[in-house]
Amino acid sequence: MMRHVATTPFGRRTVSLGLIATQVAAKNVEQDATVDKWNIFRDIREARKLLGVSDRALTILDALLSFHRDRELTASCNLVVFPSNVELILRANGMSLTTLRRNIAVLLDCGLVIRRDSPNGKRYARKGQGGSIEQAYGFDLTPLLARADEFRQLAEIVETERKALRVIKERLTICRRDVVKLIDAGISEAVPGNWRRFRQRYDTTIAKLPRKPSRELLEAIVNDLEDLWADVHETLESFVISQNMNPNESQNGTHIQDSNPNLHSNDESEYGLGNEAEAGLSVAETDNLRTLPKRDLPLGMVLNACPEIATYALGGPIRTWRDFVAAAEEVRPHMGVSPSAWQEAVEVMGKQDAAITLAAILQRTEHIRSRGGYLRSLVEKAQDDKFSAWPMIMALLNARMSTMETTAARKTGGGADDGARSTSGGANPASIEISSALEKSLRGKGWQ
């Protein structure tokens, strides 16, 4: 005659269909089934959100498994554990009795354990001859064995989802970084394009990102960002191809001049910008540099030598060095000089000399194809104390004086010096104001 096993809870606790379903699953377990109890626990812990198990309930399940002496759960063994509430509280890290009871109910509702209550609701075991357990009342762990495959599959689903979420987050981080830096590069390098629209598209897309987004939402946002990245990258790539740019220009600051050999050998070396050896000499290395004043360049002299910078002045004419530096910072992106190249120049030369150098490059910009690369080459020379802004300004002043004299000679049929000195006006090259000593130095020391 088959012995009756308790299937209903003690006291006021009611029976639910879920409890009966759990008992049916435990009854249908294969007789030769066996599984490692800690592997089951790890799978349940991974799939706890899908199962609806709380962290505290997992703590109690961990304690219940510890009361089963064997590591393996097998259908042929008695899988009922019968610890008292006091013992469970100790192994559950001292949680309160109310919390213990509430989370035991969670384990029962999730179908992880079955309550096998005694007639009086106590948990105990009745042993037979030889000390073997004949009847036990407590918590039956058979559902863990019966649903081991289900727990394993749920854990695999959670792990797959976790990996997919990690991958999509990595894509999001990389795509956000690329889009932001490419847009900044396009703006700083003055590349033609609707950069404001690109920025608005980026801000609108990122605004959809909540604090804890789902994987589906992240995939939609990443797809939008990748489309934006493609548009931005295509804009920059098309500009680079159209300009036939050399990668070395931005990587190592190589000084690239106009490809016309006559222009390179005559015009640029004459003005002290195309010939790196002339532009980079230190004050102590040539007679020309020794004869220059050992002080800062006057603002008026720099403006006479580099009148183009005045067109970029903010809020009126340039009256102070602060105005001059602000104008240089304004013209920098239009010249294709990157922020990093400008920052390096400021750190090495100082703001004032960096602005003077940039203004001199602007004055001869039509003869210098890579303004940013040329600025970097001058910065490298300045780091080795082999560069001074004086020769560049003197060469530009001398060039303007020569143009002034030629123009005056054509108008008067001779007497270029007198015509030049009598001409005045801001737009006329004859408006250059320098001291007689400096003019004598220019004419007598080879700056012509």
Coordinates of N, CA, C and O in Angstrom, one line a residue, residues 21 89 155 162 270 300 383 391:
A21 N 0.7 22.4 -9.6 CA 1.6 22.2 -10.8 C 3.0 21.9 -10.4 O 3.7 21.0 -11.0
I89 N 17.5 31.2 10.1 CA 17.9 32.6 10.3 C 19.4 32.7 10.5 O 20.1 33.6 10.0
A155 N 19.0 30.5 -17.7 CA 20.3 31.1 -17.4 C 21.1 31.5 -18.7 O 21.7 32.5 -18.9
R162 N 22.7 39.4 -21.8 CA 23.7 40.3 -21.2 C 24.8 40.6 -22.2 O 25.3 41.7 -22.2
E270 N 61.9 84.8 -50.5 CA 62.1 86.3 -50.4 C 61.4 86.8 -49.2 O 61.9 87.7 -48.6
G300 N 52.3 98.1 -33.7 CA 52.1 98.9 -35.0 C 53.0 98.3 -36.1 O 52.5 98.2 -37.2
Q383 N 60.9 75.3 -30.1 CA 61.3 74.4 -29.0 C 62.8 74.3 -28.8 O 63.3 74.1 -27.7
P391 N 62.5 87.9 -38.0 CA 62.9 87.8 -39.4 C 61.6 87.8 -40.3 O 61.6 88.3 -41.4

